Amino acid sequence: MVASSSSVPDGAAMSGGSPAERPAILPGRGGFFGAFSDRVWRSQGFLLLLLLAPPVLWLGIIYLGSLFALLLQSFFSIDEFTGLIQYHFTLSTYGELFRPTNLDIIVRTVLMASSVTLASAILAFPVAYFAARYARGKWKALFYIGVMLPLWSSYLVKVYAWKLILAKEGILTWLFAKLHLTWLLDGWLSLPIIGGYSLSVSYTGTFLVFLYVWLPFMILPIQAALERVPGSYLEASSDLGAQPWQTFRHILFPLALPGIAAGSIFTFSLTLGDYIIPQIVGSSRLFIGQAVYTQQGTAGNIPLAAAFAVVPIIIMGFYLWMAKRMGAFNAL
Amino acid sequence: MRSDRNTRAPVSLKIAAAGGLLFMHLPILLIFAYAFTTEEKSYQWPLPGLTLKWFAVTWNRPDVWQALGLSVRVAIVSTLIAVVLGTLCAGAISRSKFFGRETISLLVILPIALPGIITGIALRSAFNLADIPYSFWTIVLGHATFCVVVVYNNAVARFRRTSGSLVEASMDLGADAFQTFRHVILPNIATALLAGGMLAFALSFDEVIVTTFTAGQQSTLPIWMLEELVRPHQRPVTNVVALVVVMVTVLPILGAYYLTRDGDQIAGHGK
């Protein structure tokens, strides 16, 4: 460490007096920076204030302020004739959410979010389990990067890749044809709700893309939970005569549940709020995110868009509360 | 019973795990193939032929360059803001216990925990109420807000591993606050900040949901791509742009991984 010039007078003061006169506490550092340093060092509260003020002001004003503005707008309404926003308090905008068409949108989105969450938990479990229990050294690193890369790589590119895959003339149709399974694909597409003209305009397609895009968010927390399960538990279970599925049902699954709950918070919340995936791959029936987007954009009904946006916040609040009540966070 | 180290995975588990990894990677690899296709009008597979000409076509497209330029500028400025704010916040949270500590860490995580569309519409309605016109800075405001958490996560993990007595020693030995920061704290946290900054850059460079609400008429590269996705009319150029976007985001991620791989990874992402 290079001694600062401000410490020189301190040294002189120290050597000047007799041992009896020497103060127990070093004299302050000289100069503006020195005084500032002493202030920071002596009073932790002052340092804390300095550290916290910029980020808290930024997030508090820009983020919380905006959320508050959103909440405020949802209590306004729109004049049906002029299309102008009326700036006085009303609950009628929230009332509109309960119209059958809007209620449909909410139910559809929640169903989609639930099925995506369930499927991603099923797909994620083996990957997470293998990475946590069996992968060592290089394989561990490979699995880690193998999950991190898709997690972080471009969201739009991932969606785009699936547009290529699901297109009528795309690789999936070709693959089914090569395997002589075209009848299976056609049969699936002719099913009432989940089918459609091609996979890229059906709920099945939307579901697949959601599953693909959010899967890594499920793997990481499950893996973290499974890393903490001692191998001896599983050995004890099988020594005591449990079949593998019994070990899974009574040991592994309960211990992985906090991880699954944490992952499901991501998959559920992200599906609830997404408006791009159902717009690019899917039927023309709306999801909550799309409803927000069209209401504030083409329809110009910002109060209704704001009210729609409050729905995922409430659902997520309820979801988090349930997860907490079930003790899902205790192990995290 | 065999010991933990010698146990081998059942074949079915190996297949399921490998299948999961393939499911996550094959679609992205497909993008690489499509960038070379000769087909212009559809997403036909198998590819009718291979060509390099779309790279040249894309190179000469001013709109792509403009969008790329805006994206890079937004990402750089947002990353810088996020690094400063995230480090300050991490320093405060990891060094002391105080009233409201949990609230502040929740506040940092909230922008990424709530769906992006909520952040987006919240910002838009705030801009509307305050009569702020859309500009470069409205995009940056949104991006910096949700990038803070990435830097924060990395910095908190590193601060936890850095001993506070180093700082005390430095101050006791006569260094002032700035010298302590410059010579003691910064060398300790530099790689974590670099890693957090790279991830923040990747996050900002790629963001589209919040950006659609805060950009107005401006076009970042993801917005350019989104328009192509909704109404495809230049598929080959889009394929090449997608390839470039993958490369631009993958490199910072791998870089961040190498910078933090000794121990931080669990603390940073394991929840």
XYZ file of C-alpha atoms in Angstrom:
603
model
C 0.000 0.000 0.000
C 1.335 3.421 -0.941
C 1.243 5.784 2.027
C -0.895 8.823 1.363
C 0.546 12.299 1.748
C -2.166 13.083 4.263
C -0.732 10.555 6.695
C 2.578 12.418 7.037
C 1.344 15.034 9.565
C -0.097 12.177 11.631
C 3.321 10.592 11.831
C 4.925 13.887 12.867
C 2.341 14.410 15.582
C 2.929 10.909 16.875
C 6.701 11.249 17.240
C 6.461 14.708 18.770
C 4.790 14.062 22.111
C 5.975 11.956 25.045
C 4.335 8.533 25.454
C 2.022 9.905 28.155
C 0.672 12.706 25.948
C 0.246 10.472 22.905
C -3.469 10.107 22.201
C -4.937 6.626 22.126
C -6.799 7.468 18.976
C -4.890 8.546 15.908
C -5.566 12.122 14.869
C -7.817 12.507 11.848
C -6.568 12.370 8.314
C -6.005 15.841 6.911
C -7.626 17.397 3.887
C -11.048 16.941 2.366
C -10.573 13.322 1.257
C -9.024 12.431 4.594
C -11.880 13.911 6.574
C -14.305 12.194 4.252
C -12.555 8.849 4.791
C -12.684 9.267 8.575
C -16.354 10.104 8.437
C -17.045 7.031 6.321
C -14.937 4.813 8.500
C -16.240 5.959 11.880
C -19.923 5.994 11.060
C -21.175 2.867 9.358
C -24.567 4.496 8.936
C -23.070 7.250 6.820
C -21.272 4.702 4.638
C -24.447 2.688 4.281
C -26.342 5.794 3.254
C -23.709 6.609 0.631
C -23.792 3.081 -0.753
C -27.530 2.659 -0.769
C -28.730 6.061 -1.885
C -28.042 5.728 -5.642
C -29.482 2.237 -6.203
C -32.459 2.784 -3.916
C -33.261 6.136 -5.460
C -32.985 4.680 -8.961
C -35.115 1.618 -8.295
C -37.486 3.466 -5.990
C -38.214 6.349 -8.335
C -37.998 4.680 -11.726
C -39.269 1.208 -10.943
C -41.599 1.536 -7.968
C -42.749 4.900 -9.268
C -43.699 3.308 -12.570
C -45.462 0.417 -10.880
C -47.408 2.928 -8.858
C -48.289 4.857 -12.013
C -49.534 1.597 -13.509
C -51.652 0.808 -10.495
C -53.061 4.318 -10.571
C -54.042 4.026 -14.235
C -55.943 0.808 -13.594
C -58.385 2.789 -11.430
C -59.158 5.190 -14.256
C -61.572 4.362 -17.023
C -61.953 5.147 -20.671
C -64.814 7.092 -22.154
C -66.476 4.760 -24.631
C -67.456 7.525 -27.041
C -64.433 9.809 -27.100
C -61.816 7.165 -26.297
C -60.199 9.556 -23.819
C -59.019 8.520 -20.381
C -61.177 9.861 -17.547
C -58.959 10.695 -14.619
C -61.187 9.890 -11.689
C -61.370 6.878 -9.416
C -63.499 3.966 -10.573
C -63.526 0.201 -10.291
C -65.380 -0.274 -13.574
C -62.165 -1.130 -15.446
C -61.591 -4.049 -13.116
C -65.228 -4.996 -13.684
C -64.492 -5.346 -17.388
C -62.007 -8.104 -16.607
C -64.942 -10.308 -15.647
C -66.560 -10.140 -19.064
C -66.610 -13.642 -20.575
C -64.069 -12.829 -23.311
C -61.599 -11.345 -20.847
C -62.157 -14.088 -18.300
C -61.452 -16.601 -21.090
C -58.078 -14.972 -21.691
C -57.155 -15.217 -18.012
C -58.226 -18.869 -17.687
C -56.427 -19.822 -20.914
C -53.192 -18.181 -19.748
C -53.302 -19.809 -16.314
C -53.955 -23.243 -17.861
C -51.059 -22.796 -20.257
C -48.761 -21.625 -17.461
C -49.723 -24.640 -15.333
C -49.154 -27.204 -18.074
C -45.842 -25.613 -19.073
C -44.738 -25.691 -15.429
C -45.719 -29.323 -15.005
C -44.050 -30.464 -18.221
C -40.849 -28.548 -17.554
C -40.609 -30.079 -14.065
C -40.881 -33.560 -15.608
C -38.302 -32.809 -18.303
C -35.957 -30.955 -15.960
C -35.785 -33.590 -13.254
C -33.582 -36.198 -14.998
C -31.172 -33.546 -16.266
C -30.893 -31.948 -12.824
C -30.623 -35.304 -11.071
C -27.889 -36.567 -13.356
C -25.939 -33.308 -13.071
C -26.277 -33.227 -9.278
C -25.574 -36.858 -8.443
C -23.545 -38.492 -11.192
C -21.744 -35.816 -13.185
C -18.203 -35.131 -11.969
C -15.355 -32.924 -13.136
C -15.568 -32.154 -16.822
C -19.069 -33.571 -17.150
C -20.270 -31.351 -14.335
C -18.893 -28.287 -16.115
C -20.426 -29.460 -19.379
C -23.847 -29.825 -17.794
C -23.523 -26.452 -16.120
C -22.626 -24.679 -19.367
C -25.167 -26.845 -21.181
C -27.905 -25.326 -19.040
C -26.492 -21.799 -18.749
C -26.054 -21.262 -22.480
C -29.692 -21.864 -23.426
C -30.799 -19.950 -20.331
C -28.920 -16.842 -21.369
C -28.921 -17.079 -25.141
C -31.206 -14.823 -27.072
C -34.886 -15.225 -26.312
C -35.978 -14.120 -29.770
C -33.531 -16.413 -31.517
C -34.900 -19.323 -29.513
C -38.432 -18.446 -30.548
C -37.268 -17.990 -34.118
C -35.615 -21.413 -34.112
C -38.968 -22.947 -33.212
C -40.708 -21.051 -35.964
C -38.289 -22.775 -38.334
C -38.865 -26.157 -36.693
C -42.650 -26.033 -36.523
C -43.267 -24.543 -39.970
C -45.429 -26.668 -42.256
C -42.479 -27.149 -44.632
C -39.988 -27.366 -41.741
C -37.811 -30.027 -40.179
C -40.433 -31.598 -37.913
C -42.851 -32.395 -40.729
C -39.910 -33.803 -42.691
C -38.825 -35.915 -39.721
C -42.306 -37.344 -39.253
C -42.444 -38.167 -42.962
C -39.055 -39.899 -42.850
C -40.210 -42.004 -39.919
C -43.488 -42.792 -41.743
C -45.386 -41.161 -38.896
C -47.149 -38.424 -40.860
C -50.470 -40.012 -39.874
C -49.589 -39.403 -36.220
C -48.842 -35.716 -36.791
C -51.997 -35.264 -38.858
C -54.034 -37.092 -36.248
C -52.660 -34.821 -33.540
C -53.372 -31.680 -35.557
C -56.955 -32.772 -36.183
C -57.637 -32.905 -32.448
C -60.073 -30.166 -31.412
C -58.414 -27.655 -29.054
C -54.719 -28.465 -29.170
C -54.602 -29.034 -32.952
C -54.725 -26.643 -35.899
C -53.713 -26.180 -39.513
C -50.033 -26.690 -38.636
C -48.037 -26.944 -35.433
C -46.917 -23.325 -35.711
C -50.497 -22.058 -35.383
C -51.678 -24.471 -32.684
C -51.645 -24.475 -28.885
C -49.303 -27.478 -29.091
C -46.759 -25.253 -30.816
C -47.162 -22.455 -28.261
C -46.766 -24.997 -25.472
C -43.593 -26.486 -26.995
C -41.958 -23.085 -27.380
C -42.836 -22.024 -23.831
C -41.482 -25.329 -22.558
C -38.281 -24.925 -24.514
C -37.640 -21.325 -23.541
C -38.288 -21.698 -19.785
C -36.879 -25.192 -19.207
C -33.411 -24.039 -18.021
C -35.091 -21.896 -15.336
C -36.509 -25.108 -13.877
C -33.319 -27.186 -14.090
C -31.044 -24.904 -12.063
C -33.108 -24.716 -8.828
C -33.934 -28.453 -8.922
C -30.250 -29.215 -9.362
C -29.380 -26.925 -6.449
C -31.919 -28.743 -4.248
C -30.696 -32.194 -5.314
C -27.052 -31.273 -4.693
C -27.932 -31.072 -1.012
C -29.415 -34.599 -0.834
C -26.737 -36.867 0.646
C -26.149 -40.017 -1.402
C -26.340 -42.029 1.798
C -30.088 -41.291 2.082
C -30.706 -43.042 -1.214
C -28.467 -45.941 -0.299
C -30.182 -46.298 3.065
C -33.537 -46.301 1.330
C -32.566 -49.058 -1.073
C -30.793 -51.013 1.704
C -34.061 -50.973 3.604
C -35.712 -52.627 0.634
C -37.321 -49.726 -1.226
C -37.848 -50.108 -4.939
C -36.270 -47.279 -7.018
C -39.670 -45.672 -7.560
C -40.371 -45.836 -3.821
C -37.055 -44.120 -3.128
C -38.027 -41.488 -5.649
C -41.530 -41.076 -4.237
C -40.617 -40.925 -0.546
C -37.035 -39.572 -0.455
C -35.932 -37.822 -3.597
C -39.147 -36.081 -4.618
C -39.948 -34.511 -1.214
C -36.371 -33.264 -0.916
C -36.436 -31.851 -4.450
C -39.800 -30.163 -3.930
C -38.403 -26.821 -2.728
C -36.311 -26.684 -5.899
C -39.297 -27.551 -8.051
C -41.327 -24.854 -6.308
C -38.588 -22.290 -6.890
C -38.331 -23.273 -10.554
C -42.083 -23.254 -10.982
C -42.163 -19.643 -9.805
C -40.042 -18.754 -12.850
C -41.839 -20.918 -15.399
C -45.260 -19.900 -14.148
C -44.547 -16.194 -13.884
C -42.696 -15.985 -17.191
C -45.486 -17.790 -19.056
C -48.139 -15.576 -17.450
C -46.517 -12.402 -18.687
C -45.212 -13.406 -22.096
C -46.876 -11.891 -25.131
C -44.348 -12.583 -27.863
C -44.384 -16.370 -28.022
C -48.169 -16.758 -28.437
C -48.082 -13.965 -31.006
C -45.448 -15.657 -33.158
C -46.284 -19.314 -32.634
C -49.898 -20.014 -31.869
C -53.526 -19.499 -32.725
C -55.055 -16.057 -32.782
C -56.658 -16.520 -29.370
C -55.144 -14.088 -26.878
C -53.095 -14.581 -23.719
C -52.872 -12.051 -20.856
C -49.653 -10.538 -22.177
C -51.135 -10.033 -25.631
C -54.270 -8.533 -24.115
C -52.130 -5.993 -22.248
C -50.184 -5.238 -25.398
C -53.162 -4.765 -27.711
C -55.169 -2.794 -25.148
C -52.407 -0.266 -24.615
C -51.320 -0.191 -28.258
C -53.921 -0.426 -30.991
C -56.931 -0.113 -28.689
C -55.417 2.768 -26.732
C -57.204 1.633 -23.588
C -54.409 2.080 -21.067
C -56.635 1.656 -17.977
C -57.807 -1.784 -19.135
C -54.236 -2.745 -20.073
C -53.127 -1.709 -16.596
C -55.919 -3.717 -14.986
C -54.918 -6.748 -17.079
C -51.301 -6.304 -15.989
C -52.367 -6.367 -12.353
C -53.797 -9.890 -12.868
C -50.403 -11.676 -13.135
C -49.150 -9.651 -10.159
C -52.071 -10.892 -8.047
C -51.768 -14.475 -9.309
C -48.024 -14.471 -8.619
C -48.559 -12.961 -5.175
C -51.041 -15.721 -4.398
C -48.681 -18.342 -5.859
C -45.750 -17.132 -3.758
C -47.934 -17.043 -0.664
C -49.068 -20.636 -1.266
C -45.504 -21.794 -1.888
C -44.401 -20.133 1.311
C -47.283 -21.666 3.283
C -46.364 -25.111 2.006
C -42.885 -24.518 3.376
C -41.327 -24.628 -0.058
C -38.861 -21.856 0.783
C -37.614 -23.333 4.027
C -34.888 -25.375 2.403
C -33.792 -22.669 0.003
C -23.529 -51.150 -0.996
C -21.181 -49.364 -3.351
C -19.815 -46.042 -2.270
C -21.222 -42.827 -3.709
C -18.241 -42.211 -5.954
C -18.461 -45.500 -7.751
C -22.193 -45.563 -8.387
C -23.109 -45.345 -12.021
C -26.191 -43.759 -13.454
C -28.897 -46.078 -14.728
C -29.051 -46.124 -18.532
C -32.586 -44.740 -18.587
C -31.470 -41.720 -16.546
C -28.518 -41.150 -18.861
C -30.802 -41.208 -21.886
C -33.331 -38.857 -20.279
C -30.606 -36.406 -19.213
C -28.929 -36.474 -22.623
C -32.332 -36.058 -24.262
C -33.003 -33.000 -22.117
C -29.692 -31.418 -23.077
C -30.232 -32.172 -26.770
C -33.726 -30.671 -26.575
C -32.146 -27.461 -25.278
C -29.371 -27.263 -27.872
C -30.510 -28.702 -31.208
C -32.959 -25.876 -32.014
C -30.228 -23.254 -31.658
C -27.877 -25.287 -33.846
C -30.571 -25.352 -36.509
C -30.200 -21.547 -36.802
C -26.610 -22.083 -37.906
C -27.734 -24.310 -40.759
C -30.482 -21.972 -41.929
C -28.071 -19.025 -42.264
C -26.567 -20.790 -45.296
C -29.750 -21.843 -47.072
C -30.462 -20.840 -50.665
C -34.216 -20.833 -50.062
C -35.706 -17.356 -49.787
C -39.438 -17.740 -49.518
C -40.005 -20.450 -46.927
C -38.427 -22.360 -44.060
C -37.998 -25.444 -46.220
C -36.130 -28.435 -44.810
C -33.972 -30.185 -45.970
C -32.133 -27.119 -47.224
C -32.229 -27.008 -51.035
C -28.651 -25.714 -51.225
C -25.926 -23.855 -49.371
C -24.643 -20.340 -50.023
C -22.657 -17.586 -48.330
C -24.348 -14.777 -50.207
C -26.750 -13.770 -47.396
C -23.821 -12.736 -45.219
C -22.834 -10.211 -47.884
C -26.435 -9.064 -48.313
C -26.813 -8.557 -44.562
C -23.488 -6.720 -44.406
C -24.810 -4.136 -46.847
C -28.064 -3.473 -45.029
C -28.068 -0.029 -43.358
C -31.187 -0.787 -41.256
C -29.494 -3.794 -39.673
C -26.394 -1.745 -38.883
C -28.492 1.031 -37.406
C -30.391 -1.383 -35.169
C -27.163 -3.111 -34.152
C -25.570 0.247 -33.325
C -28.490 1.315 -31.144
C -28.523 -2.046 -29.346
C -24.808 -1.893 -28.603
C -24.974 1.701 -27.356
C -27.965 0.966 -25.127
C -26.301 -2.175 -23.788
C -23.038 -0.369 -22.979
C -24.665 2.554 -21.168
C -27.130 0.310 -19.292
C -24.324 -2.035 -18.275
C -22.241 0.837 -16.904
C -25.172 2.162 -14.858
C -26.036 -1.353 -13.661
C -22.427 -2.061 -12.627
C -22.270 1.095 -10.502
C -25.695 0.639 -8.883
C -25.363 -3.126 -8.446
C -21.927 -2.868 -6.812
C -23.029 -0.136 -4.406
C -26.069 -2.143 -3.409
C -24.096 -5.376 -3.017
C -21.497 -3.575 -0.890
C -24.176 -2.245 1.444
C -26.134 -5.516 1.693
C -23.147 -7.791 2.265
C -21.254 -5.593 4.749
C -23.907 -4.902 7.305
C -27.245 -5.863 8.740
C -29.773 -3.073 8.962
C -33.480 -2.474 9.042
C -35.051 -2.945 5.619
C -32.204 -5.072 4.279
C -34.561 -7.783 3.014
C -36.811 -5.170 1.426
C -33.921 -3.705 -0.514
C -32.734 -7.058 -1.833
C -36.337 -7.768 -2.876
C -36.480 -4.380 -4.591
C -33.395 -5.256 -6.639
C -34.782 -8.635 -7.705
C -38.316 -7.452 -8.414
C -37.723 -6.036 -11.921
C -36.627 -9.476 -13.113
C -39.015 -11.509 -10.951
C -42.156 -9.839 -12.263
C -42.988 -10.588 -15.900
C -41.240 -8.234 -18.314
C -44.514 -6.960 -19.682
C -45.359 -5.478 -16.279
C -42.068 -3.608 -16.110
C -42.692 -2.492 -19.671
C -46.221 -1.228 -19.289
C -45.399 0.316 -15.917
C -42.582 2.346 -17.484
C -44.754 3.309 -20.434
C -47.596 4.519 -18.269
C -45.102 6.476 -16.154
C -43.647 8.099 -19.304
C -47.194 8.879 -20.411
C -48.208 10.463 -17.120
C -44.993 12.472 -16.943
C -45.077 13.438 -20.655
C -41.582 12.092 -21.304
C -40.954 11.568 -25.043
C -39.382 8.288 -26.137
C -35.633 8.485 -26.687
C -32.378 6.596 -26.295
C -32.599 7.347 -22.572
C -36.062 5.880 -22.072
C -34.707 2.554 -23.375
C -31.665 2.844 -21.105
C -33.851 3.578 -18.055
C -35.686 0.285 -18.503
C -32.630 -1.803 -19.342
C -30.464 -0.504 -16.499
C -33.279 -1.220 -14.045
C -33.435 -4.940 -14.724
C -29.671 -5.298 -15.340
C -28.830 -4.183 -11.791
C -29.846 -7.557 -10.365
C -27.331 -9.488 -12.488
C -24.368 -7.397 -11.355
C -25.734 -7.406 -7.817
C -25.913 -11.232 -7.694
C -22.327 -11.625 -8.873
C -20.971 -8.888 -6.607
C -22.798 -10.174 -3.504
C -21.380 -13.657 -4.047
C -17.876 -12.227 -4.293
C -18.210 -9.864 -1.319
C -19.255 -12.866 0.771
C -15.966 -14.585 -0.043
C -13.882 -11.457 0.544
C -12.777 -10.910 4.123
C -13.851 -7.612 5.669
C -10.631 -7.508 7.687
C -8.713 -6.628 4.509
C -10.585 -3.330 4.364
C -10.043 -2.725 8.081
C -6.325 -3.407 7.715
C -6.057 -0.987 4.824
C -7.873 1.788 6.679
C -5.823 1.150 9.840
C -2.613 1.414 7.826
C -3.553 4.924 6.805
C -5.144 4.537 3.400
C -8.117 6.753 2.763
C -11.441 5.482 1.447
C -10.543 5.950 -2.197
C -7.153 4.254 -1.850
C -8.785 1.355 -0.037
C -11.341 1.049 -2.791
C -8.764 1.356 -5.553
C -6.100 -0.976 -4.133
C -7.965 -3.406 -1.876
C -11.651 -3.731 -2.762
C -11.493 -3.324 -6.520
C -8.834 -6.012 -7.210
C -10.904 -8.419 -5.112
C -14.207 -7.870 -6.870
C -12.998 -6.929 -10.368
C -13.590 -10.278 -12.044
C -17.026 -10.617 -10.451
C -17.945 -7.157 -11.739
C -16.623 -8.000 -15.183
C -18.662 -11.202 -15.209
C -21.779 -9.399 -13.976
C -21.213 -6.672 -16.533
C -20.913 -9.201 -19.360
C -24.141 -10.889 -18.337
C -25.848 -7.511 -18.034
C -24.623 -6.666 -21.539
C -26.000 -9.936 -22.891
C -29.300 -9.366 -21.097
C -29.680 -5.819 -22.379
C -28.505 -6.620 -25.904
C -31.152 -9.311 -26.187
C -34.082 -7.675 -24.375
C -37.263 -7.187 -26.339
C -40.322 -7.277 -24.074
C -39.591 -4.163 -22.021
C -38.003 -2.461 -25.017
C -41.172 -2.603 -27.126
C -42.798 -0.393 -24.499
C -39.965 2.092 -24.030
C -38.508 2.477 -27.528
C -41.275 4.343 -29.352
C -40.342 4.330 -33.041
C -36.704 3.358 -32.484
C -35.511 -0.048 -33.532
C -33.025 -2.088 -31.534
C -31.775 -5.312 -33.072
C -34.259 -7.509 -31.129
C -37.110 -5.226 -32.187
C -35.942 -5.456 -35.782
C -36.001 -9.240 -35.413
C -39.404 -9.224 -33.776
C -40.871 -7.324 -36.726
C -39.365 -9.925 -39.028
C -40.828 -12.709 -36.936
C -44.319 -11.262 -36.994
C -44.251 -10.371 -40.692
C -41.422 -12.270 -42.364
C -40.380 -10.698 -45.630
C -36.607 -11.055 -45.563
C -36.080 -14.508 -44.158
C -32.432 -15.022 -45.266
C -31.301 -11.742 -43.688
C -33.159 -12.654 -40.491
C -31.384 -16.026 -40.410
C -27.990 -14.326 -40.605
C -28.954 -11.734 -37.967
C -30.114 -14.554 -35.660
C -26.750 -16.259 -36.102
C -24.917 -13.028 -35.258
C -27.098 -12.453 -32.180
C -26.312 -15.973 -30.926
C -22.590 -15.307 -31.307
C -22.754 -11.872 -29.650
C -24.619 -13.235 -26.596
C -22.779 -16.567 -26.250
C -19.315 -15.010 -25.950
C -20.066 -12.849 -22.868
C -21.785 -15.827 -21.213
C -18.781 -18.102 -21.695
C -16.521 -15.253 -20.575
C -18.560 -14.723 -17.422
C -18.435 -18.447 -16.719
C -14.633 -18.571 -16.929
C -14.258 -15.485 -14.751
C -16.391 -16.826 -11.911
C -16.003 -20.576 -12.173
C -13.988 -21.102 -8.948
C -16.797 -21.209 -6.456
C -18.990 -18.280 -7.380
C -21.241 -20.262 -9.651
C -23.108 -22.010 -6.876
C -23.570 -18.839 -4.881
C -24.504 -16.852 -7.948
C -27.137 -19.047 -9.498
C -28.000 -21.870 -7.134
C -30.560 -19.712 -5.349
